[in-house]
Amino acid sequence: MTIPATGYQVSKKHVLLSEILAVTSVMRKNSRWASGAHTLTARDSALARDLGLRRSTPSTDIQKNGRLSQEADLMGGFQQLKRTIWDVDDIEALPLPGLIGPFFALIRSPLSNGPITSAALSALHSFFVCNLMSATSLSLEPALVELSSTVSHCKFEASDSSGDEVVLLKIMTVIHDCIVASSVGAFLGDVEICEMLETVLTTACQMRLSEILRRSAESTMVSIVRTIFGRLHALNPTAEESRLLLSEEESQHGEISMSLSANVTDAGHSPLQASEGVTSSTQQNAASLEDPEHSAAPEVEGPSQALSPPRPYGLPALLELLRVLVNILDPNDQVHTDSTRLTALGILNAAIETSGTVMGDYPSLSALILDPGCKYLFQLARSDNSLVLQAALRTITTVFQTMRTHLKLQQELYLAFSIDRLAAPPQLKPISSKKNNPTSPRPGTPATGTPILGPVDTELELDKGSPVPSRPPVQPARGDTRDLMLETLSQLCRHPSSMVDLYLNYDCDINCENLFERLIEFLTKGVYPWQYSSASDAQQLHSQYLCLDLLLAFVNDMTARAEGRSEPWPSDFILPDSLMQDKSRKKLVLTGAARFNSKPKIGIAFLEENKLIYSDLSPEISRTRSLAIFLKSCTRLDKRLLGDYISKPDNLELLREFLGLFDFKDKPIADAMREMLETFRLPGEAQQIARITETFASIYFASGPAEIKTEDAVYVLAYSVIMLNTDLHNPQIRKRMTIEDYQRNLRGVNGGTDFSPEYLQIIYDSIRKREIVMPEEHTGQLGFEYAWKELLARSRQSGPFLMCNSALFDLDMFKTVWKPLISAIAYAFISFDDDYVIQRAISGFRQCATLAGHFHLPDVFDFVVVSLSQATSLLSENLPTQVPNYPVVEVEGQSVTVSSLSVKFGTNFKGQLAAVVLFNIVNGNGNALREGWTQIFEMFQNLFMHSLLPTRMLQMEDFLGGVTMIPLRGGQHSRPAPRSDGGLLSALSSYLMTPYSASSEHLVPEATDTEVESTMCTIDCITSCRLDELYAQTIQLDSEALVAAIRALEALAHERTITKWKQESDELTTAFNTSSAGDGTFTLPYDPASVFLLETMVSITCQTSRYIEDLWPILFEHLSALLSASTHYSVLLIERAVVALLRLCLILAQKKTLRDQVYVSLDLIAGLPPTVANSVAEQIVAGVTLILQNRDIVSSQTEWNLVFAALRSTTSHPEAARSTFDLVLSFVTDGQSQWMTPDNFNGLITILDEFANSAGQSIMVPQRGRRVPSQPPPNAPPIERGRRAIDILYDMKRFIGPFAESTGLQTGQVWRQYCLPLALSLGKQSTNPSRLVRHTAISQLQRLLLGPRFVYDETDHGQVEEIFNSIIFPLVDELLKPQVQQFDPQGISETRLRASALLCKAFMHFEVRENRTKSDIRILWIEILDLLDNLINAGKTEQLYEAVSESLKNVVLVMNAANILVPPSQEDQRDEHQRTLWTATQARLERFLPGFLADVIPSPQLQLPPSTPVPGSASAVPATAPSTA
């Protein structure tokens, strides 16, 4: 920096005089200089001239004593300077070269020694400090030229090394003052800058000098470099480049060049030694390399003023310095040591740090950095010297940070190389020799320490089984080297847009690697421990932390872009859509290339299918040419396979098109062959080589090469080139082919003549100097050089490196890497103990969840949830169905269950963290969740089983008792166990065994204070998770997320019920003793978790009825599976399933499109086994009642039948039957609740019939110790309901007429649909075991049949016959059965009596009326007589006998009066029917009532006239009764 003038208060004249005195004093101390100090020689002829005197020429003796003369001249110079300035007040008015010339002369003089030169250099330093030498000094430019020459040509006699190094140190100080610390540096020219820089650089690199001097010189060099390269920011690049061209043609002040002496490390030379004629230094013998005259002190107005002033230094000097520094880095140059390279790296890094951002604007500078700068740096990145490696990596980082836009492919090379070295070696099979090395730049591990380059893309693994070009083996970096490289990689990729830049520049470029994907893959794997590493635990952990840090930085940057902190896409960039199209095409190309490498035909078919070939067909481009273009341009193909494929006989046309794509015009044949053989590997088969060579000869000869006369000559010459290349470069060949041998081999092949010696010499030299390297033979330094050449060729076409922190690609990037990314974060969260890392991992989880929601990627959100849920330890693989007896303690007035989970979770701090993070993420983001709901509800289930859920989530809703808590233990057994009749021994055994089981079941352990404390920690954590809020948010979910949640619940519930039953049932069937329920089937014990899952599922669904159409199929599948196998599960679970089904039906009833599902559900309920249905009867009737409150729900007879079928299952339950009966009663009772329709008429008959059956079933239950069943009292509820059901049945006849009228049915239809079912039901119940119900039914049946409202078609005798055959006859037949009599032995006689009366009255009503139809009643009548016969003989009671006889008498009389039953007479006028009927009746009656017919209807011979009454006719019947009556 420039020191202000105010820093010095002493006059500059005083400073100058003081420095003259200081220097001359040192000179006088030396005996040599002491004699010269008193010799005053009139050097100048000015005095003689002024006095008019003539000055003679010095004597020969004086001339001979040249050394003394030189010493005197040097001392005289200072005396002359003093006299000059003595009388001058303002010395700044004097030219600067005159003021400091004696100092320059002394420094340059070889006669000087170390102390004298040191004093002179100190004087120069003082002049800079006091601003004697400043930008305002007169003749500054010539003075600076002389200063540069002086410090660069400093000569003095060597003495002790320390004193000499002081001189060198002061030289460094003066150069630093001139360029950096004063204002004069800007006036230096390019040559002067180069001279000074070379002096400093040489000093810094002299290994024989002391460490402190070299480090001081290096520090000076760095400071100077920062200053001079800082000028690039102010220079005009265009003007400077023009000036550079001019300086190359014509230099102003000599050649602008710098170099380090080739023998700088030789200890026998002094620090500064001449090199390339520019730099000179002091030899140990102090011999001057210049003419002594040039060492004399100049005059005040010396020749320096005559020099033309230099232009200020600029690009030429900077370019020269950069060239020197870059050349030093060449690792193949054995002249320079690692120490020299280390110094050069530090200086180069300083230069790039200062001006790297603008170097790209200077083509000359950037070209030097690109090549060979980056080339050497990348080679040094493989150095085994840790210091060189660190410096190289630092410089590489600086280069990329400042010049990234110009180094696209160089950065690709370095990153791919770094990832290869850092990645863990895969445990794979040895690489087959058939697999290819890549062809685009990639670092590898050559034997000479040089990177091998070549492309590899892991994305090709998408195509399973397809071989891809294999990556060359790379020696993995270990120990400190690995840490250093990883730190460097981290530094390169920490910029917010780094990953975006990688993606859009490389992954979206078809010719580049998928670097973004490779980097993320490496980082995610790097988070896990590297099993193959020999590093210490601390190093490995550090490596894992770095990888995780980079991943989290990537997630953080993407989240920031998602939140709006992104950059707009520049308008001058390629369109993002075009980049994404390139990415898609790249993926197809990679897949196609992989398939081609596996099997060419399959690959070509794939390429054609995806329009990668044959899509550009035109008259100029054929199918073959289109394929050839792709094969030549695709760098991902196996070069060996490609050469083999195109040289097949069938592909000769393809080979011609392929080689036709090369431009061989004006190219020597060696270069043409080299270009061709770099695209594919020459096959090993001679015929294939011949085909390639012939085709090449044809195409090359067509390009018109000079001196070649025939195509055959090209063919032979091409073969000769291949053979020459092998001969000259195969290490196994000892005797190499000479040019004479080569010429001799080609005699006469050029159309019968020889090629010219010059022509063959050119070919020979080309092959000798540059081997034709076949693909996959690029190894070592040769391979690196080839790959680097390819990289430079590609870089000319690759375009600039695009940089933009845009969010346009984030979705595709995130979709590509989210799974391994989240897995790595989860592993870090679980495995690492560092608080900062855990906190970062938590932030990473949150941000991944945010991105999942932002991009609408539920799979990602699910994966986050799954990963976190595994870290919570709240997932249980084997959750028991039976909850142990956990202790319950009171803490602050709150009952707390101390369970195993609460204790374990309370001590798992990381699990608590994961739980809080998980539920905080899910809260409010439920719509982003899909499969993750399974883990959420699985944790809910586990917490429920351990009494850790909020109360709201433990409740179950019911139709009966409102809201109740889900019991954790199945203490109540709804289905009674089968009673054992084993007697006393069984009872004793049961008594003895019970206490042991009871003691283990009901023993409650004590909870310790530590366990209580852990449980309280768990409760606090669960409270922080806000589970009830999440549960409440489920009802606000969108359709897709809600369906996923319900599916998750159903899957968990299915696993604990249906799946579990099948598993355990299968296990038990193979066991020796199979445990089974009372009905012979295995029943799962009560599982509270299954009830919890079911209740949660149904509760959420009921509160989201708007999505019932989507949710119903899921729930119904589960519920139907449970209810279809209801005997296999606990009663509570089935009860909850029934309630759930009915609650859902209430919602379905509101949806017209789903109403049919209500009846599917009712049908499922109706199909429950009786024991199961009885246990859930109350819930069924309550649910159905609520459903039927919507009167629009039932609209058809089928639907009513399903409703009543479900209700029928409730009639045997004491409480449910009452509710069901009230419901049915409301249908038929007049009022607002009446609901009688033609559709539900028959259904009501059925349900009422069931109530009557239930009354009879109450008789059927056997009473202990009694052999005869007893009749319950008439007021018993079942009996009372049965009686009332019969009355309702009869009362329903009043609806028949209105229904018939409203429906317009014919009489026969009314009879069939209404009357007959009603009569059938009453007829059936007339045999009911309950006496009251039976008698009521037979009475109501008689009233119905004989009443006025009984509708039937009188013209249809078949209906009358059906009344008897379907109702009355079966009734009487049933009453005659012994088993019917057993239910009520005492009351059956009365029933039979009533049945006989009904039988006779019905016959008279339907068949013996006046307006009856003329039909044949003989069969019906005979059947009636048979039944009456059976009744009399079955009961054999006087009462029944009399009743039957009386009824029969009335029938006979009526039939006789109706002229149906007519006795024979003398004038027998009866028709055939009458005769037959009388005969049959008489014969039948005689069997059980002999003489009965004669008594009732006397024969005509005994008859009186009709007007005369027959006395005592009524008493005739008993007289003829059988004695057995």
PDB file of C-alpha atoms in Angstrom, residues 505-695:
ATOM      1  CA  ASN A 505     -25.262 -28.426 -17.433  1.00  0.00           C
ATOM      2  CA  TYR A 506     -24.483 -32.136 -17.187  1.00  0.00           C
ATOM      3  CA  ASP A 507     -27.572 -34.239 -16.525  1.00  0.00           C
ATOM      4  CA  CYS A 508     -29.449 -32.369 -19.250  1.00  0.00           C
ATOM      5  CA  ASP A 509     -26.522 -32.635 -21.688  1.00  0.00           C
ATOM      6  CA  ILE A 510     -26.548 -35.805 -23.704  1.00  0.00           C
ATOM      7  CA  ASN A 511     -22.770 -35.777 -24.069  1.00  0.00           C
ATOM      8  CA  CYS A 512     -22.055 -35.400 -20.361  1.00  0.00           C
ATOM      9  CA  GLU A 513     -22.399 -37.579 -17.325  1.00  0.00           C
ATOM     10  CA  ASN A 514     -25.323 -37.395 -14.947  1.00  0.00           C
ATOM     11  CA  LEU A 515     -23.143 -35.656 -12.414  1.00  0.00           C
ATOM     12  CA  PHE A 516     -25.971 -34.459 -10.232  1.00  0.00           C
ATOM     13  CA  GLU A 517     -27.324 -37.976  -9.841  1.00  0.00           C
ATOM     14  CA  ARG A 518     -23.854 -39.408  -9.300  1.00  0.00           C
ATOM     15  CA  LEU A 519     -23.014 -36.810  -6.673  1.00  0.00           C
ATOM     16  CA  ILE A 520     -26.237 -37.344  -4.754  1.00  0.00           C
ATOM     17  CA  GLU A 521     -25.761 -41.094  -4.992  1.00  0.00           C
ATOM     18  CA  PHE A 522     -22.255 -40.766  -3.585  1.00  0.00           C
ATOM     19  CA  LEU A 523     -23.330 -38.405  -0.817  1.00  0.00           C
ATOM     20  CA  THR A 524     -26.245 -40.551   0.261  1.00  0.00           C
ATOM     21  CA  LYS A 525     -24.024 -43.633   0.396  1.00  0.00           C
ATOM     22  CA  GLY A 526     -21.385 -41.588   2.158  1.00  0.00           C
ATOM     23  CA  VAL A 527     -23.701 -40.967   5.083  1.00  0.00           C
ATOM     24  CA  TYR A 528     -23.546 -44.673   5.882  1.00  0.00           C
ATOM     25  CA  PRO A 529     -20.360 -46.170   7.321  1.00  0.00           C
ATOM     26  CA  TRP A 530     -17.855 -47.317   4.740  1.00  0.00           C
ATOM     27  CA  GLN A 531     -17.101 -50.916   5.584  1.00  0.00           C
ATOM     28  CA  TYR A 532     -13.994 -51.059   3.417  1.00  0.00           C
ATOM     29  CA  SER A 533     -12.343 -48.021   4.940  1.00  0.00           C
ATOM     30  CA  SER A 534      -9.197 -48.295   7.009  1.00  0.00           C
ATOM     31  CA  ALA A 535      -9.759 -44.815   8.382  1.00  0.00           C
ATOM     32  CA  SER A 536     -10.189 -44.150  12.045  1.00  0.00           C
ATOM     33  CA  ASP A 537     -13.609 -43.792  13.547  1.00  0.00           C
ATOM     34  CA  ALA A 538     -13.153 -40.051  13.821  1.00  0.00           C
ATOM     35  CA  GLN A 539     -12.201 -39.729  10.150  1.00  0.00           C
ATOM     36  CA  GLN A 540     -15.075 -41.882   9.007  1.00  0.00           C
ATOM     37  CA  LEU A 541     -17.514 -39.941  11.161  1.00  0.00           C
ATOM     38  CA  HIS A 542     -16.160 -36.693   9.791  1.00  0.00           C
ATOM     39  CA  SER A 543     -16.643 -38.014   6.273  1.00  0.00           C
ATOM     40  CA  GLN A 544     -20.204 -39.013   7.060  1.00  0.00           C
ATOM     41  CA  TYR A 545     -20.922 -35.599   8.518  1.00  0.00           C
ATOM     42  CA  LEU A 546     -19.586 -33.862   5.429  1.00  0.00           C
ATOM     43  CA  CYS A 547     -21.735 -35.958   3.101  1.00  0.00           C
ATOM     44  CA  LEU A 548     -24.791 -35.336   5.246  1.00  0.00           C
ATOM     45  CA  ASP A 549     -24.026 -31.636   5.412  1.00  0.00           C
ATOM     46  CA  LEU A 550     -23.926 -31.394   1.638  1.00  0.00           C
ATOM     47  CA  LEU A 551     -27.186 -33.286   1.294  1.00  0.00           C
ATOM     48  CA  LEU A 552     -28.917 -31.075   3.837  1.00  0.00           C
ATOM     49  CA  ALA A 553     -27.532 -27.980   2.144  1.00  0.00           C
ATOM     50  CA  PHE A 554     -29.007 -29.225  -1.125  1.00  0.00           C
ATOM     51  CA  VAL A 555     -32.399 -29.761   0.515  1.00  0.00           C
ATOM     52  CA  ASN A 556     -32.210 -26.382   2.223  1.00  0.00           C
ATOM     53  CA  ASP A 557     -31.406 -24.590  -1.007  1.00  0.00           C
ATOM     54  CA  MET A 558     -34.217 -26.315  -2.857  1.00  0.00           C
ATOM     55  CA  THR A 559     -36.634 -25.421  -0.062  1.00  0.00           C
ATOM     56  CA  ALA A 560     -35.537 -21.802  -0.278  1.00  0.00           C
ATOM     57  CA  ARG A 561     -36.268 -21.834  -4.006  1.00  0.00           C
ATOM     58  CA  ALA A 562     -39.644 -23.409  -3.368  1.00  0.00           C
ATOM     59  CA  GLU A 563     -40.399 -20.563  -0.981  1.00  0.00           C
ATOM     60  CA  GLY A 564     -39.677 -18.004  -3.693  1.00  0.00           C
ATOM     61  CA  ARG A 565     -35.997 -17.253  -3.163  1.00  0.00           C
ATOM     62  CA  SER A 566     -34.992 -18.228  -6.684  1.00  0.00           C
ATOM     63  CA  GLU A 567     -33.630 -16.429  -9.697  1.00  0.00           C
ATOM     64  CA  PRO A 568     -35.536 -15.843 -12.935  1.00  0.00           C
ATOM     65  CA  TRP A 569     -34.344 -17.767 -15.937  1.00  0.00           C
ATOM     66  CA  PRO A 570     -32.171 -15.494 -18.107  1.00  0.00           C
ATOM     67  CA  SER A 571     -33.620 -14.780 -21.507  1.00  0.00           C
ATOM     68  CA  ASP A 572     -30.315 -15.455 -23.264  1.00  0.00           C
ATOM     69  CA  PHE A 573     -30.113 -18.994 -21.887  1.00  0.00           C
ATOM     70  CA  ILE A 574     -31.433 -22.032 -23.688  1.00  0.00           C
ATOM     71  CA  LEU A 575     -35.103 -22.619 -22.936  1.00  0.00           C
ATOM     72  CA  PRO A 576     -35.775 -24.867 -19.919  1.00  0.00           C
ATOM     73  CA  ASP A 577     -38.187 -26.981 -21.953  1.00  0.00           C
ATOM     74  CA  SER A 578     -35.435 -27.661 -24.432  1.00  0.00           C
ATOM     75  CA  LEU A 579     -33.133 -28.774 -21.614  1.00  0.00           C
ATOM     76  CA  MET A 580     -35.769 -31.120 -20.251  1.00  0.00           C
ATOM     77  CA  GLN A 581     -36.298 -32.559 -23.717  1.00  0.00           C
ATOM     78  CA  ASP A 582     -32.584 -33.170 -23.920  1.00  0.00           C
ATOM     79  CA  LYS A 583     -32.756 -34.886 -20.554  1.00  0.00           C
ATOM     80  CA  SER A 584     -35.542 -37.169 -21.727  1.00  0.00           C
ATOM     81  CA  ARG A 585     -33.704 -37.908 -24.943  1.00  0.00           C
ATOM     82  CA  LYS A 586     -30.532 -38.595 -22.987  1.00  0.00           C
ATOM     83  CA  LYS A 587     -32.320 -41.148 -20.870  1.00  0.00           C
ATOM     84  CA  LEU A 588     -33.571 -42.892 -23.985  1.00  0.00           C
ATOM     85  CA  VAL A 589     -30.141 -42.780 -25.604  1.00  0.00           C
ATOM     86  CA  LEU A 590     -28.511 -44.277 -22.532  1.00  0.00           C
ATOM     87  CA  THR A 591     -31.082 -47.035 -22.381  1.00  0.00           C
ATOM     88  CA  GLY A 592     -30.776 -47.667 -26.101  1.00  0.00           C
ATOM     89  CA  ALA A 593     -26.986 -47.748 -25.917  1.00  0.00           C
ATOM     90  CA  ALA A 594     -27.123 -50.159 -23.003  1.00  0.00           C
ATOM     91  CA  ARG A 595     -29.416 -52.469 -24.916  1.00  0.00           C
ATOM     92  CA  PHE A 596     -27.221 -52.180 -28.004  1.00  0.00           C
ATOM     93  CA  ASN A 597     -24.208 -53.137 -25.903  1.00  0.00           C
ATOM     94  CA  SER A 598     -26.150 -56.147 -24.685  1.00  0.00           C
ATOM     95  CA  LYS A 599     -27.618 -57.174 -28.017  1.00  0.00           C
ATOM     96  CA  PRO A 600     -27.411 -54.863 -31.038  1.00  0.00           C
ATOM     97  CA  LYS A 601     -30.684 -55.975 -32.611  1.00  0.00           C
ATOM     98  CA  ILE A 602     -32.635 -55.270 -29.421  1.00  0.00           C
ATOM     99  CA  GLY A 603     -30.892 -51.926 -29.058  1.00  0.00           C
ATOM    100  CA  ILE A 604     -31.660 -50.869 -32.607  1.00  0.00           C
ATOM    101  CA  ALA A 605     -35.294 -51.894 -32.204  1.00  0.00           C
ATOM    102  CA  PHE A 606     -35.487 -49.769 -29.060  1.00  0.00           C
ATOM    103  CA  LEU A 607     -33.863 -46.823 -30.793  1.00  0.00           C
ATOM    104  CA  GLU A 608     -36.278 -47.075 -33.688  1.00  0.00           C
ATOM    105  CA  GLU A 609     -39.263 -47.418 -31.359  1.00  0.00           C
ATOM    106  CA  ASN A 610     -38.289 -44.216 -29.566  1.00  0.00           C
ATOM    107  CA  LYS A 611     -37.491 -42.399 -32.821  1.00  0.00           C
ATOM    108  CA  LEU A 612     -33.829 -41.952 -32.027  1.00  0.00           C
ATOM    109  CA  ILE A 613     -33.031 -43.348 -35.466  1.00  0.00           C
ATOM    110  CA  TYR A 614     -34.889 -43.315 -38.759  1.00  0.00           C
ATOM    111  CA  SER A 615     -36.798 -40.168 -37.754  1.00  0.00           C
ATOM    112  CA  ASP A 616     -34.685 -37.961 -40.028  1.00  0.00           C
ATOM    113  CA  LEU A 617     -35.232 -39.871 -43.238  1.00  0.00           C
ATOM    114  CA  SER A 618     -35.167 -37.871 -46.446  1.00  0.00           C
ATOM    115  CA  PRO A 619     -33.980 -38.352 -50.014  1.00  0.00           C
ATOM    116  CA  GLU A 620     -30.486 -37.506 -48.772  1.00  0.00           C
ATOM    117  CA  ILE A 621     -30.615 -39.601 -45.590  1.00  0.00           C
ATOM    118  CA  SER A 622     -31.421 -43.291 -45.897  1.00  0.00           C
ATOM    119  CA  ARG A 623     -32.211 -45.662 -43.055  1.00  0.00           C
ATOM    120  CA  THR A 624     -28.669 -46.966 -43.101  1.00  0.00           C
ATOM    121  CA  ARG A 625     -27.183 -43.482 -42.997  1.00  0.00           C
ATOM    122  CA  SER A 626     -29.511 -42.480 -40.156  1.00  0.00           C
ATOM    123  CA  LEU A 627     -28.290 -45.458 -38.121  1.00  0.00           C
ATOM    124  CA  ALA A 628     -24.681 -44.683 -38.999  1.00  0.00           C
ATOM    125  CA  ILE A 629     -25.070 -41.102 -37.784  1.00  0.00           C
ATOM    126  CA  PHE A 630     -26.320 -42.318 -34.426  1.00  0.00           C
ATOM    127  CA  LEU A 631     -23.630 -44.972 -34.042  1.00  0.00           C
ATOM    128  CA  LYS A 632     -20.878 -42.451 -34.784  1.00  0.00           C
ATOM    129  CA  SER A 633     -22.234 -39.719 -32.514  1.00  0.00           C
ATOM    130  CA  CYS A 634     -23.177 -41.848 -29.495  1.00  0.00           C
ATOM    131  CA  THR A 635     -20.246 -42.002 -27.100  1.00  0.00           C
ATOM    132  CA  ARG A 636     -21.959 -44.553 -24.850  1.00  0.00           C
ATOM    133  CA  LEU A 637     -21.594 -47.500 -27.191  1.00  0.00           C
ATOM    134  CA  ASP A 638     -19.178 -50.310 -26.580  1.00  0.00           C
ATOM    135  CA  LYS A 639     -16.410 -49.490 -29.079  1.00  0.00           C
ATOM    136  CA  ARG A 640     -15.348 -53.105 -29.392  1.00  0.00           C
ATOM    137  CA  LEU A 641     -18.916 -54.203 -30.101  1.00  0.00           C
ATOM    138  CA  LEU A 642     -19.414 -51.304 -32.494  1.00  0.00           C
ATOM    139  CA  GLY A 643     -16.360 -52.284 -34.538  1.00  0.00           C
ATOM    140  CA  ASP A 644     -17.510 -55.866 -34.614  1.00  0.00           C
ATOM    141  CA  TYR A 645     -21.053 -54.901 -35.620  1.00  0.00           C
ATOM    142  CA  ILE A 646     -20.326 -52.561 -38.500  1.00  0.00           C
ATOM    143  CA  SER A 647     -17.764 -54.967 -39.987  1.00  0.00           C
ATOM    144  CA  LYS A 648     -20.151 -57.891 -40.284  1.00  0.00           C
ATOM    145  CA  PRO A 649     -20.895 -59.041 -43.847  1.00  0.00           C
ATOM    146  CA  ASP A 650     -24.558 -58.134 -43.520  1.00  0.00           C
ATOM    147  CA  ASN A 651     -23.685 -54.575 -42.528  1.00  0.00           C
ATOM    148  CA  LEU A 652     -21.405 -53.650 -45.388  1.00  0.00           C
ATOM    149  CA  GLU A 653     -23.679 -50.809 -46.469  1.00  0.00           C
ATOM    150  CA  LEU A 654     -23.759 -49.538 -42.877  1.00  0.00           C
ATOM    151  CA  LEU A 655     -19.950 -49.630 -42.785  1.00  0.00           C
ATOM    152  CA  ARG A 656     -19.774 -47.570 -45.957  1.00  0.00           C
ATOM    153  CA  GLU A 657     -22.232 -45.015 -44.591  1.00  0.00           C
ATOM    154  CA  PHE A 658     -20.395 -44.942 -41.261  1.00  0.00           C
ATOM    155  CA  LEU A 659     -17.004 -44.215 -42.822  1.00  0.00           C
ATOM    156  CA  GLY A 660     -18.653 -41.844 -45.263  1.00  0.00           C
ATOM    157  CA  LEU A 661     -19.425 -39.536 -42.340  1.00  0.00           C
ATOM    158  CA  PHE A 662     -15.691 -38.706 -42.000  1.00  0.00           C
ATOM    159  CA  ASP A 663     -14.159 -35.791 -43.885  1.00  0.00           C
ATOM    160  CA  PHE A 664     -10.854 -37.112 -45.186  1.00  0.00           C
ATOM    161  CA  LYS A 665     -10.193 -34.345 -47.706  1.00  0.00           C
ATOM    162  CA  ASP A 666      -6.645 -32.980 -47.578  1.00  0.00           C
ATOM    163  CA  LYS A 667      -5.821 -35.174 -44.589  1.00  0.00           C
ATOM    164  CA  PRO A 668      -2.711 -37.343 -44.545  1.00  0.00           C
ATOM    165  CA  ILE A 669      -3.533 -40.987 -44.474  1.00  0.00           C
ATOM    166  CA  ALA A 670      -2.017 -41.416 -41.008  1.00  0.00           C
ATOM    167  CA  ASP A 671      -4.292 -38.728 -39.585  1.00  0.00           C
ATOM    168  CA  ALA A 672      -7.279 -40.140 -41.447  1.00  0.00           C
ATOM    169  CA  MET A 673      -6.605 -43.592 -40.024  1.00  0.00           C
ATOM    170  CA  ARG A 674      -6.101 -42.114 -36.572  1.00  0.00           C
ATOM    171  CA  GLU A 675      -9.440 -40.300 -36.763  1.00  0.00           C
ATOM    172  CA  MET A 676     -11.267 -43.407 -37.952  1.00  0.00           C
ATOM    173  CA  LEU A 677      -9.764 -45.793 -35.415  1.00  0.00           C
ATOM    174  CA  GLU A 678     -10.598 -43.498 -32.525  1.00  0.00           C
ATOM    175  CA  THR A 679     -14.337 -44.076 -33.069  1.00  0.00           C
ATOM    176  CA  PHE A 680     -14.352 -47.872 -32.811  1.00  0.00           C
ATOM    177  CA  ARG A 681     -12.031 -50.683 -31.945  1.00  0.00           C
ATOM    178  CA  LEU A 682     -10.614 -52.667 -34.819  1.00  0.00           C
ATOM    179  CA  PRO A 683     -11.955 -56.249 -34.697  1.00  0.00           C
ATOM    180  CA  GLY A 684      -9.579 -59.139 -34.287  1.00  0.00           C
ATOM    181  CA  GLU A 685     -10.818 -61.185 -37.228  1.00  0.00           C
ATOM    182  CA  ALA A 686      -8.833 -60.752 -40.431  1.00  0.00           C
ATOM    183  CA  GLN A 687     -11.888 -60.708 -42.694  1.00  0.00           C
ATOM    184  CA  GLN A 688     -13.491 -57.963 -40.677  1.00  0.00           C
ATOM    185  CA  ILE A 689     -10.303 -55.906 -40.750  1.00  0.00           C
ATOM    186  CA  ALA A 690     -10.148 -56.436 -44.513  1.00  0.00           C
ATOM    187  CA  ARG A 691     -13.713 -55.169 -44.963  1.00  0.00           C
ATOM    188  CA  ILE A 692     -12.989 -52.058 -42.915  1.00  0.00           C
ATOM    189  CA  THR A 693      -9.741 -51.415 -44.759  1.00  0.00           C
ATOM    190  CA  GLU A 694     -11.333 -51.884 -48.188  1.00  0.00           C
ATOM    191  CA  THR A 695     -14.172 -49.537 -47.348  1.00  0.00           C
TER     192      THR A 695
END
